[in-house]
Amino acid sequence: MNALGRHILAEIYGCDSDILDNLELIEDIMVQSAIVTGAEIREVAFHKFSPQGVSGVVVISESHITIHTWPELGYAAVDVFTCGDNVNPWDACNYIAKMLKAKNMTATEVKRGVFEKPVKVVNF
């Protein structure tokens, strides 16, 4: 199956709550996840919520890496979307889970932009 991209949707559980609530650490982990995969970073934007939680995105030439954290639950929702064949999104997911000290991760890979069948465009 040929696809334009691979999109990993990761549910990361049992994470260190102090890491999940630390804006600087989360931003560093996410940026490093892009670097270790060889992705080309374009933009970085993160936000710390009150009373807790961090959300952010690392925009890469290949697409994006995002995170939303719930420190009180030890949980992070992570998306890694890459286009092309040069960057393996699983490398970023596994790196992030390791750095969050996760106890487990469930993840699904979705192929994006599959055009093997005729594409029907519907206006909503």
mmCIF file of N, CA and C in Angstrom:
data_model
loop_
_atom_site.group_PDB
_atom_site.id
_atom_site.type_symbol
_atom_site.label_atom_id
_atom_site.label_comp_id
_atom_site.label_asym_id
_atom_site.label_seq_id
_atom_site.Cartn_x
_atom_site.Cartn_y
_atom_site.Cartn_z
ATOM 1 N N MET A 1 0.838 -1.174 0.000
ATOM 2 C CA MET A 1 0.000 0.000 0.000
ATOM 3 C C MET A 1 0.887 1.242 0.000
ATOM 4 N N ASN A 2 0.730 2.086 -0.991
ATOM 5 C CA ASN A 2 1.457 3.346 -1.024
ATOM 6 C C ASN A 2 0.657 4.403 -0.297
ATOM 7 N N ALA A 3 1.338 5.179 0.526
ATOM 8 C CA ALA A 3 0.685 6.235 1.299
ATOM 9 C C ALA A 3 1.580 7.459 1.309
ATOM 10 N N LEU A 4 0.968 8.629 1.460
ATOM 11 C CA LEU A 4 1.748 9.859 1.563
ATOM 12 C C LEU A 4 2.451 9.959 2.903
ATOM 13 N N GLY A 5 1.828 9.382 3.945
ATOM 14 C CA GLY A 5 2.432 9.502 5.266
ATOM 15 C C GLY A 5 1.980 8.423 6.218
ATOM 16 N N ARG A 6 2.658 8.407 7.361
ATOM 17 C CA ARG A 6 2.355 7.477 8.449
ATOM 18 C C ARG A 6 2.053 8.320 9.684
ATOM 19 N N HIS A 7 0.939 8.020 10.340
ATOM 20 C CA HIS A 7 0.487 8.793 11.497
ATOM 21 C C HIS A 7 0.334 7.846 12.684
ATOM 22 N N ILE A 8 1.175 8.021 13.686
ATOM 23 C CA ILE A 8 1.108 7.215 14.897
ATOM 24 C C ILE A 8 0.276 7.963 15.929
ATOM 25 N N LEU A 9 -0.749 7.300 16.461
ATOM 26 C CA LEU A 9 -1.573 7.828 17.549
ATOM 27 C C LEU A 9 -1.227 7.008 18.776
ATOM 28 N N ALA A 10 -0.564 7.639 19.737
ATOM 29 C CA ALA A 10 -0.044 6.909 20.895
ATOM 30 C C ALA A 10 -0.730 7.345 22.182
ATOM 31 N N GLU A 11 -1.114 6.343 22.972
ATOM 32 C CA GLU A 11 -1.656 6.523 24.312
ATOM 33 C C GLU A 11 -0.541 6.073 25.262
ATOM 34 N N ILE A 12 0.004 6.999 26.020
ATOM 35 C CA ILE A 12 1.168 6.683 26.845
ATOM 36 C C ILE A 12 0.767 6.813 28.321
ATOM 37 N N TYR A 13 0.862 5.690 29.050
ATOM 38 C CA TYR A 13 0.361 5.599 30.425
ATOM 39 C C TYR A 13 1.478 5.342 31.429
ATOM 40 N N GLY A 14 1.167 5.664 32.682
ATOM 41 C CA GLY A 14 2.101 5.380 33.769
ATOM 42 C C GLY A 14 3.352 6.233 33.702
ATOM 43 N N CYS A 15 3.207 7.446 33.204
ATOM 44 C CA CYS A 15 4.348 8.359 33.052
ATOM 45 C C CYS A 15 4.651 9.073 34.359
ATOM 46 N N ASP A 16 5.859 9.589 34.454
ATOM 47 C CA ASP A 16 6.282 10.390 35.597
ATOM 48 C C ASP A 16 5.519 11.717 35.575
ATOM 49 N N SER A 17 4.693 11.954 36.583
ATOM 50 C CA SER A 17 3.837 13.149 36.602
ATOM 51 C C SER A 17 4.633 14.448 36.686
ATOM 52 N N ASP A 18 5.797 14.414 37.326
ATOM 53 C CA ASP A 18 6.624 15.628 37.390
ATOM 54 C C ASP A 18 7.141 16.013 36.000
ATOM 55 N N ILE A 19 7.497 15.026 35.209
ATOM 56 C CA ILE A 19 7.943 15.308 33.839
ATOM 57 C C ILE A 19 6.776 15.842 33.022
ATOM 58 N N LEU A 20 5.612 15.214 33.142
ATOM 59 C CA LEU A 20 4.444 15.608 32.361
ATOM 60 C C LEU A 20 3.999 17.042 32.636
ATOM 61 N N ASP A 21 4.349 17.575 33.800
ATOM 62 C CA ASP A 21 3.921 18.924 34.163
ATOM 63 C C ASP A 21 5.034 19.959 33.992
ATOM 64 N N ASN A 22 6.146 19.563 33.398
ATOM 65 C CA ASN A 22 7.298 20.447 33.260
ATOM 66 C C ASN A 22 7.426 20.901 31.805
ATOM 67 N N LEU A 23 7.058 22.138 31.547
ATOM 68 C CA LEU A 23 7.062 22.687 30.199
ATOM 69 C C LEU A 23 8.417 22.533 29.510
ATOM 70 N N GLU A 24 9.483 22.902 30.209
ATOM 71 C CA GLU A 24 10.815 22.869 29.602
ATOM 72 C C GLU A 24 11.238 21.436 29.258
ATOM 73 N N LEU A 25 10.979 20.507 30.176
ATOM 74 C CA LEU A 25 11.328 19.104 29.911
ATOM 75 C C LEU A 25 10.527 18.524 28.750
ATOM 76 N N ILE A 26 9.234 18.777 28.737
ATOM 77 C CA ILE A 26 8.390 18.265 27.655
ATOM 78 C C ILE A 26 8.849 18.824 26.317
ATOM 79 N N GLU A 27 9.104 20.116 26.273
ATOM 80 C CA GLU A 27 9.565 20.724 25.022
ATOM 81 C C GLU A 27 10.890 20.103 24.575
ATOM 82 N N ASP A 28 11.803 19.906 25.511
ATOM 83 C CA ASP A 28 13.097 19.310 25.168
ATOM 84 C C ASP A 28 12.929 17.873 24.661
ATOM 85 N N ILE A 29 12.085 17.085 25.331
ATOM 86 C CA ILE A 29 11.848 15.702 24.911
ATOM 87 C C ILE A 29 11.272 15.671 23.494
ATOM 88 N N MET A 30 10.333 16.532 23.227
ATOM 89 C CA MET A 30 9.695 16.540 21.914
ATOM 90 C C MET A 30 10.653 16.987 20.819
ATOM 91 N N VAL A 31 11.442 18.011 21.088
ATOM 92 C CA VAL A 31 12.430 18.471 20.109
ATOM 93 C C VAL A 31 13.472 17.379 19.869
ATOM 94 N N GLN A 32 13.940 16.756 20.945
ATOM 95 C CA GLN A 32 14.925 15.682 20.804
ATOM 96 C C GLN A 32 14.354 14.489 20.044
ATOM 97 N N SER A 33 13.048 14.220 20.209
ATOM 98 C CA SER A 33 12.439 13.107 19.473
ATOM 99 C C SER A 33 12.502 13.356 17.976
ATOM 100 N N ALA A 34 12.360 14.604 17.579
ATOM 101 C CA ALA A 34 12.489 14.946 16.155
ATOM 102 C C ALA A 34 13.935 14.804 15.697
ATOM 103 N N ILE A 35 14.863 15.259 16.525
ATOM 104 C CA ILE A 35 16.280 15.201 16.174
ATOM 105 C C ILE A 35 16.754 13.760 16.019
ATOM 106 N N VAL A 36 16.369 12.876 16.955
ATOM 107 C CA VAL A 36 16.850 11.487 16.882
ATOM 108 C C VAL A 36 16.306 10.747 15.663
ATOM 109 N N THR A 37 15.186 11.203 15.118
ATOM 110 C CA THR A 37 14.650 10.557 13.922
ATOM 111 C C THR A 37 15.232 11.147 12.641
ATOM 112 N N GLY A 38 15.953 12.247 12.767
ATOM 113 C CA GLY A 38 16.511 12.897 11.582
ATOM 114 C C GLY A 38 15.541 13.844 10.907
ATOM 115 N N ALA A 39 14.461 14.196 11.596
ATOM 116 C CA ALA A 39 13.489 15.133 11.027
ATOM 117 C C ALA A 39 14.068 16.552 11.017
ATOM 118 N N GLU A 40 13.525 17.362 10.140
ATOM 119 C CA GLU A 40 13.949 18.763 10.018
ATOM 120 C C GLU A 40 12.936 19.653 10.739
ATOM 121 N N ILE A 41 13.348 20.260 11.846
ATOM 122 C CA ILE A 41 12.456 21.083 12.667
ATOM 123 C C ILE A 41 12.228 22.440 12.010
ATOM 124 N N ARG A 42 10.951 22.845 11.959
ATOM 125 C CA ARG A 42 10.552 24.137 11.395
ATOM 126 C C ARG A 42 10.075 25.123 12.460
ATOM 127 N N GLU A 43 9.194 24.677 13.346
ATOM 128 C CA GLU A 43 8.621 25.543 14.390
ATOM 129 C C GLU A 43 8.403 24.723 15.652
ATOM 130 N N VAL A 44 8.427 25.404 16.799
ATOM 131 C CA VAL A 44 8.194 24.766 18.088
ATOM 132 C C VAL A 44 7.272 25.674 18.894
ATOM 133 N N ALA A 45 6.159 25.126 19.407
ATOM 134 C CA ALA A 45 5.226 25.910 20.220
ATOM 135 C C ALA A 45 4.673 25.030 21.335
ATOM 136 N N PHE A 46 4.827 25.499 22.598
ATOM 137 C CA PHE A 46 4.350 24.755 23.761
ATOM 138 C C PHE A 46 3.644 25.689 24.718
ATOM 139 N N HIS A 47 2.704 25.123 25.493
ATOM 140 C CA HIS A 47 1.933 25.918 26.457
ATOM 141 C C HIS A 47 1.766 25.126 27.748
ATOM 142 N N LYS A 48 1.955 25.787 28.887
ATOM 143 C CA LYS A 48 1.735 25.200 30.221
ATOM 144 C C LYS A 48 0.367 25.641 30.708
ATOM 145 N N PHE A 49 -0.448 24.675 31.100
ATOM 146 C CA PHE A 49 -1.787 24.972 31.605
ATOM 147 C C PHE A 49 -1.774 25.103 33.120
ATOM 148 N N SER A 50 -2.784 25.799 33.645
ATOM 149 C CA SER A 50 -2.954 25.947 35.081
ATOM 150 C C SER A 50 -4.249 25.242 35.456
ATOM 151 N N PRO A 51 -4.245 24.335 36.412
ATOM 152 C CA PRO A 51 -3.176 24.107 37.374
ATOM 153 C C PRO A 51 -2.100 23.149 36.895
ATOM 154 N N GLN A 52 -2.353 22.384 35.808
ATOM 155 C CA GLN A 52 -1.348 21.410 35.375
ATOM 156 C C GLN A 52 -1.569 21.018 33.926
ATOM 157 N N GLY A 53 -0.527 20.437 33.337
ATOM 158 C CA GLY A 53 -0.600 19.933 31.971
ATOM 159 C C GLY A 53 0.170 20.798 30.993
ATOM 160 N N VAL A 54 0.628 20.143 29.945
ATOM 161 C CA VAL A 54 1.386 20.802 28.889
ATOM 162 C C VAL A 54 0.872 20.299 27.546
ATOM 163 N N SER A 55 0.767 21.198 26.585
ATOM 164 C CA SER A 55 0.459 20.825 25.210
ATOM 165 C C SER A 55 1.469 21.487 24.303
ATOM 166 N N GLY A 56 1.796 20.808 23.221
ATOM 167 C CA GLY A 56 2.738 21.419 22.307
ATOM 168 C C GLY A 56 2.879 20.687 21.004
ATOM 169 N N VAL A 57 3.549 21.374 20.089
ATOM 170 C CA VAL A 57 3.776 20.835 18.757
ATOM 171 C C VAL A 57 5.188 21.177 18.292
ATOM 172 N N VAL A 58 5.800 20.200 17.654
ATOM 173 C CA VAL A 58 7.040 20.420 16.927
ATOM 174 C C VAL A 58 6.663 20.223 15.458
ATOM 175 N N VAL A 59 6.675 21.315 14.716
ATOM 176 C CA VAL A 59 6.377 21.236 13.289
ATOM 177 C C VAL A 59 7.672 20.854 12.585
ATOM 178 N N ILE A 60 7.603 19.779 11.824
ATOM 179 C CA ILE A 60 8.775 19.298 11.093
ATOM 180 C C ILE A 60 8.463 19.352 9.601
ATOM 181 N N SER A 61 9.488 19.407 8.794
ATOM 182 C CA SER A 61 9.273 19.418 7.339
ATOM 183 C C SER A 61 8.446 18.221 6.913
ATOM 184 N N GLU A 62 8.604 17.114 7.622
ATOM 185 C CA GLU A 62 7.905 15.875 7.295
ATOM 186 C C GLU A 62 6.476 15.853 7.811
ATOM 187 N N SER A 63 6.058 16.754 8.689
ATOM 188 C CA SER A 63 4.703 16.970 9.190
ATOM 189 C C SER A 63 4.729 17.513 10.616
ATOM 190 N N HIS A 64 4.421 16.668 11.652
ATOM 191 C CA HIS A 64 4.380 17.211 13.013
ATOM 192 C C HIS A 64 4.509 16.118 14.081
ATOM 193 N N ILE A 65 4.873 16.586 15.291
ATOM 194 C CA ILE A 65 4.903 15.742 16.489
ATOM 195 C C ILE A 65 4.193 16.553 17.574
ATOM 196 N N THR A 66 3.126 16.000 18.166
ATOM 197 C CA THR A 66 2.368 16.734 19.177
ATOM 198 C C THR A 66 2.221 15.934 20.461
ATOM 199 N N ILE A 67 1.959 16.674 21.554
ATOM 200 C CA ILE A 67 1.725 16.044 22.853
ATOM 201 C C ILE A 67 0.707 16.866 23.640
ATOM 202 N N HIS A 68 -0.092 16.158 24.426
ATOM 203 C CA HIS A 68 -1.011 16.749 25.394
ATOM 204 C C HIS A 68 -0.876 15.903 26.655
ATOM 205 N N THR A 69 -0.572 16.521 27.787
ATOM 206 C CA THR A 69 -0.316 15.752 29.009
ATOM 207 C C THR A 69 -1.376 15.977 30.075
ATOM 208 N N TRP A 70 -1.608 14.937 30.862
ATOM 209 C CA TRP A 70 -2.457 14.954 32.034
ATOM 210 C C TRP A 70 -1.617 14.413 33.194
ATOM 211 N N PRO A 71 -0.844 15.279 33.850
ATOM 212 C CA PRO A 71 0.039 14.809 34.924
ATOM 213 C C PRO A 71 -0.701 14.092 36.047
ATOM 214 N N GLU A 72 -1.899 14.549 36.361
ATOM 215 C CA GLU A 72 -2.666 13.950 37.452
ATOM 216 C C GLU A 72 -3.052 12.503 37.149
ATOM 217 N N LEU A 73 -3.007 12.121 35.881
ATOM 218 C CA LEU A 73 -3.339 10.760 35.471
ATOM 219 C C LEU A 73 -2.116 9.976 34.985
ATOM 220 N N GLY A 74 -0.970 10.638 34.941
ATOM 221 C CA GLY A 74 0.228 9.982 34.424
ATOM 222 C C GLY A 74 0.106 9.616 32.958
ATOM 223 N N TYR A 75 -0.633 10.432 32.206
ATOM 224 C CA TYR A 75 -1.012 10.105 30.831
ATOM 225 C C TYR A 75 -0.577 11.188 29.849
ATOM 226 N N ALA A 76 -0.170 10.736 28.660
ATOM 227 C CA ALA A 76 0.131 11.658 27.559
ATOM 228 C C ALA A 76 -0.463 11.109 26.272
ATOM 229 N N ALA A 77 -1.083 11.997 25.498
ATOM 230 C CA ALA A 77 -1.554 11.667 24.155
ATOM 231 C C ALA A 77 -0.533 12.242 23.183
ATOM 232 N N VAL A 78 0.020 11.394 22.333
ATOM 233 C CA VAL A 78 1.073 11.803 21.416
ATOM 234 C C VAL A 78 0.690 11.416 19.991
ATOM 235 N N ASP A 79 0.899 12.350 19.062
ATOM 236 C CA ASP A 79 0.730 12.087 17.632
ATOM 237 C C ASP A 79 2.057 12.349 16.951
ATOM 238 N N VAL A 80 2.450 11.430 16.085
ATOM 239 C CA VAL A 80 3.629 11.644 15.254
ATOM 240 C C VAL A 80 3.216 11.337 13.820
ATOM 241 N N PHE A 81 3.236 12.368 12.994
ATOM 242 C CA PHE A 81 2.837 12.243 11.598
ATOM 243 C C PHE A 81 4.037 12.587 10.733
ATOM 244 N N THR A 82 4.457 11.644 9.902
ATOM 245 C CA THR A 82 5.590 11.886 9.013
ATOM 246 C C THR A 82 5.214 11.509 7.586
ATOM 247 N N CYS A 83 5.690 12.294 6.659
ATOM 248 C CA CYS A 83 5.516 12.026 5.240
ATOM 249 C C CYS A 83 6.862 11.639 4.653
ATOM 250 N N GLY A 84 6.821 10.869 3.597
ATOM 251 C CA GLY A 84 8.059 10.440 2.961
ATOM 252 C C GLY A 84 8.637 9.215 3.642
ATOM 253 N N ASP A 85 9.832 8.834 3.191
ATOM 254 C CA ASP A 85 10.451 7.604 3.674
ATOM 255 C C ASP A 85 11.667 7.829 4.562
ATOM 256 N N ASN A 86 12.013 9.077 4.846
ATOM 257 C CA ASN A 86 13.257 9.360 5.560
ATOM 258 C C ASN A 86 13.142 9.330 7.082
ATOM 259 N N VAL A 87 11.945 9.479 7.616
ATOM 260 C CA VAL A 87 11.753 9.561 9.069
ATOM 261 C C VAL A 87 10.783 8.467 9.517
ATOM 262 N N ASN A 88 11.208 7.659 10.490
ATOM 263 C CA ASN A 88 10.350 6.603 11.039
ATOM 264 C C ASN A 88 9.620 7.159 12.260
ATOM 265 N N PRO A 89 8.289 7.322 12.186
ATOM 266 C CA PRO A 89 7.555 7.892 13.310
ATOM 267 C C PRO A 89 7.619 7.056 14.585
ATOM 268 N N TRP A 90 7.823 5.728 14.448
ATOM 269 C CA TRP A 90 7.930 4.863 15.630
ATOM 270 C C TRP A 90 9.153 5.208 16.463
ATOM 271 N N ASP A 91 10.221 5.643 15.820
ATOM 272 C CA ASP A 91 11.421 6.037 16.571
ATOM 273 C C ASP A 91 11.110 7.192 17.504
ATOM 274 N N ALA A 92 10.351 8.172 17.026
ATOM 275 C CA ALA A 92 9.971 9.311 17.866
ATOM 276 C C ALA A 92 9.053 8.874 19.001
ATOM 277 N N CYS A 93 8.045 8.046 18.696
ATOM 278 C CA CYS A 93 7.109 7.568 19.733
ATOM 279 C C CYS A 93 7.835 6.812 20.832
ATOM 280 N N ASN A 94 8.685 5.897 20.435
ATOM 281 C CA ASN A 94 9.408 5.100 21.426
ATOM 282 C C ASN A 94 10.343 5.959 22.267
ATOM 283 N N TYR A 95 10.984 6.934 21.654
ATOM 284 C CA TYR A 95 11.861 7.845 22.389
ATOM 285 C C TYR A 95 11.047 8.633 23.431
ATOM 286 N N ILE A 96 9.906 9.167 23.010
ATOM 287 C CA ILE A 96 9.067 9.962 23.914
ATOM 288 C C ILE A 96 8.607 9.112 25.097
ATOM 289 N N ALA A 97 8.105 7.909 24.832
ATOM 290 C CA ALA A 97 7.643 7.027 25.908
ATOM 291 C C ALA A 97 8.771 6.728 26.893
ATOM 292 N N LYS A 98 9.949 6.453 26.380
ATOM 293 C CA LYS A 98 11.102 6.179 27.250
ATOM 294 C C LYS A 98 11.428 7.392 28.125
ATOM 295 N N MET A 99 11.450 8.569 27.529
ATOM 296 C CA MET A 99 11.815 9.779 28.281
ATOM 297 C C MET A 99 10.747 10.190 29.294
ATOM 298 N N LEU A 100 9.499 9.802 29.066
ATOM 299 C CA LEU A 100 8.419 10.081 30.022
ATOM 300 C C LEU A 100 8.375 9.042 31.136
ATOM 301 N N LYS A 101 9.269 8.048 31.052
ATOM 302 C CA LYS A 101 9.327 6.944 32.004
ATOM 303 C C LYS A 101 7.996 6.194 32.054
ATOM 304 N N ALA A 102 7.433 5.969 30.873
ATOM 305 C CA ALA A 102 6.127 5.322 30.749
ATOM 306 C C ALA A 102 6.190 3.861 31.159
ATOM 307 N N LYS A 103 5.100 3.411 31.774
ATOM 308 C CA LYS A 103 4.969 2.001 32.111
ATOM 309 C C LYS A 103 4.417 1.211 30.927
ATOM 310 N N ASN A 104 3.581 1.865 30.104
ATOM 311 C CA ASN A 104 3.112 1.202 28.886
ATOM 312 C C ASN A 104 2.625 2.214 27.860
ATOM 313 N N MET A 105 2.550 1.723 26.631
ATOM 314 C CA MET A 105 2.081 2.549 25.526
ATOM 315 C C MET A 105 1.271 1.663 24.591
ATOM 316 N N THR A 106 0.129 2.162 24.178
ATOM 317 C CA THR A 106 -0.608 1.532 23.093
ATOM 318 C C THR A 106 -0.613 2.534 21.945
ATOM 319 N N ALA A 107 -0.378 2.052 20.755
ATOM 320 C CA ALA A 107 -0.283 2.965 19.624
ATOM 321 C C ALA A 107 -0.827 2.297 18.371
ATOM 322 N N THR A 108 -1.348 3.132 17.497
ATOM 323 C CA THR A 108 -1.904 2.690 16.234
ATOM 324 C C THR A 108 -1.264 3.494 15.117
ATOM 325 N N GLU A 109 -0.923 2.819 14.038
ATOM 326 C CA GLU A 109 -0.411 3.517 12.862
ATOM 327 C C GLU A 109 -1.509 3.608 11.819
ATOM 328 N N VAL A 110 -1.722 4.818 11.336
ATOM 329 C CA VAL A 110 -2.704 5.076 10.289
ATOM 330 C C VAL A 110 -1.947 5.530 9.044
ATOM 331 N N LYS A 111 -2.218 4.900 7.923
ATOM 332 C CA LYS A 111 -1.648 5.348 6.652
ATOM 333 C C LYS A 111 -2.472 6.541 6.180
ATOM 334 N N ARG A 112 -1.802 7.628 5.844
ATOM 335 C CA ARG A 112 -2.489 8.843 5.393
ATOM 336 C C ARG A 112 -2.239 9.039 3.896
ATOM 337 N N GLY A 113 -3.253 9.506 3.195
ATOM 338 C CA GLY A 113 -3.106 9.776 1.777
ATOM 339 C C GLY A 113 -2.932 8.529 0.944
ATOM 340 N N VAL A 114 -3.876 7.598 1.088
ATOM 341 C CA VAL A 114 -3.850 6.376 0.284
ATOM 342 C C VAL A 114 -4.773 6.603 -0.908
ATOM 343 N N PHE A 115 -4.221 6.542 -2.109
ATOM 344 C CA PHE A 115 -4.983 6.862 -3.311
ATOM 345 C C PHE A 115 -5.104 5.667 -4.261
ATOM 346 N N GLU A 116 -5.177 4.445 -3.722
ATOM 347 C CA GLU A 116 -5.298 3.266 -4.577
ATOM 348 C C GLU A 116 -6.687 3.141 -5.185
ATOM 349 N N LYS A 117 -7.682 3.736 -4.536
ATOM 350 C CA LYS A 117 -9.043 3.736 -5.054
ATOM 351 C C LYS A 117 -9.372 5.159 -5.486
ATOM 352 N N PRO A 118 -10.336 5.325 -6.371
ATOM 353 C CA PRO A 118 -10.716 6.690 -6.768
ATOM 354 C C PRO A 118 -11.140 7.504 -5.534
ATOM 355 N N VAL A 119 -10.749 8.744 -5.515
ATOM 356 C CA VAL A 119 -11.055 9.632 -4.405
ATOM 357 C C VAL A 119 -12.318 10.420 -4.748
ATOM 358 N N LYS A 120 -13.297 10.350 -3.861
ATOM 359 C CA LYS A 120 -14.544 11.121 -4.049
ATOM 360 C C LYS A 120 -14.501 12.280 -3.074
ATOM 361 N N VAL A 121 -14.650 13.480 -3.587
ATOM 362 C CA VAL A 121 -14.639 14.675 -2.756
ATOM 363 C C VAL A 121 -16.078 15.085 -2.467
ATOM 364 N N VAL A 122 -16.382 15.268 -1.194
ATOM 365 C CA VAL A 122 -17.717 15.655 -0.774
ATOM 366 C C VAL A 122 -17.622 17.007 -0.078
ATOM 367 N N ASN A 123 -18.469 17.936 -0.479
ATOM 368 C CA ASN A 123 -18.540 19.236 0.204
ATOM 369 C C ASN A 123 -19.556 19.150 1.326
ATOM 370 N N PHE A 124 -19.161 19.612 2.502
ATOM 371 C CA PHE A 124 -20.057 19.579 3.656
ATOM 372 C C PHE A 124 -20.724 20.912 3.831
#
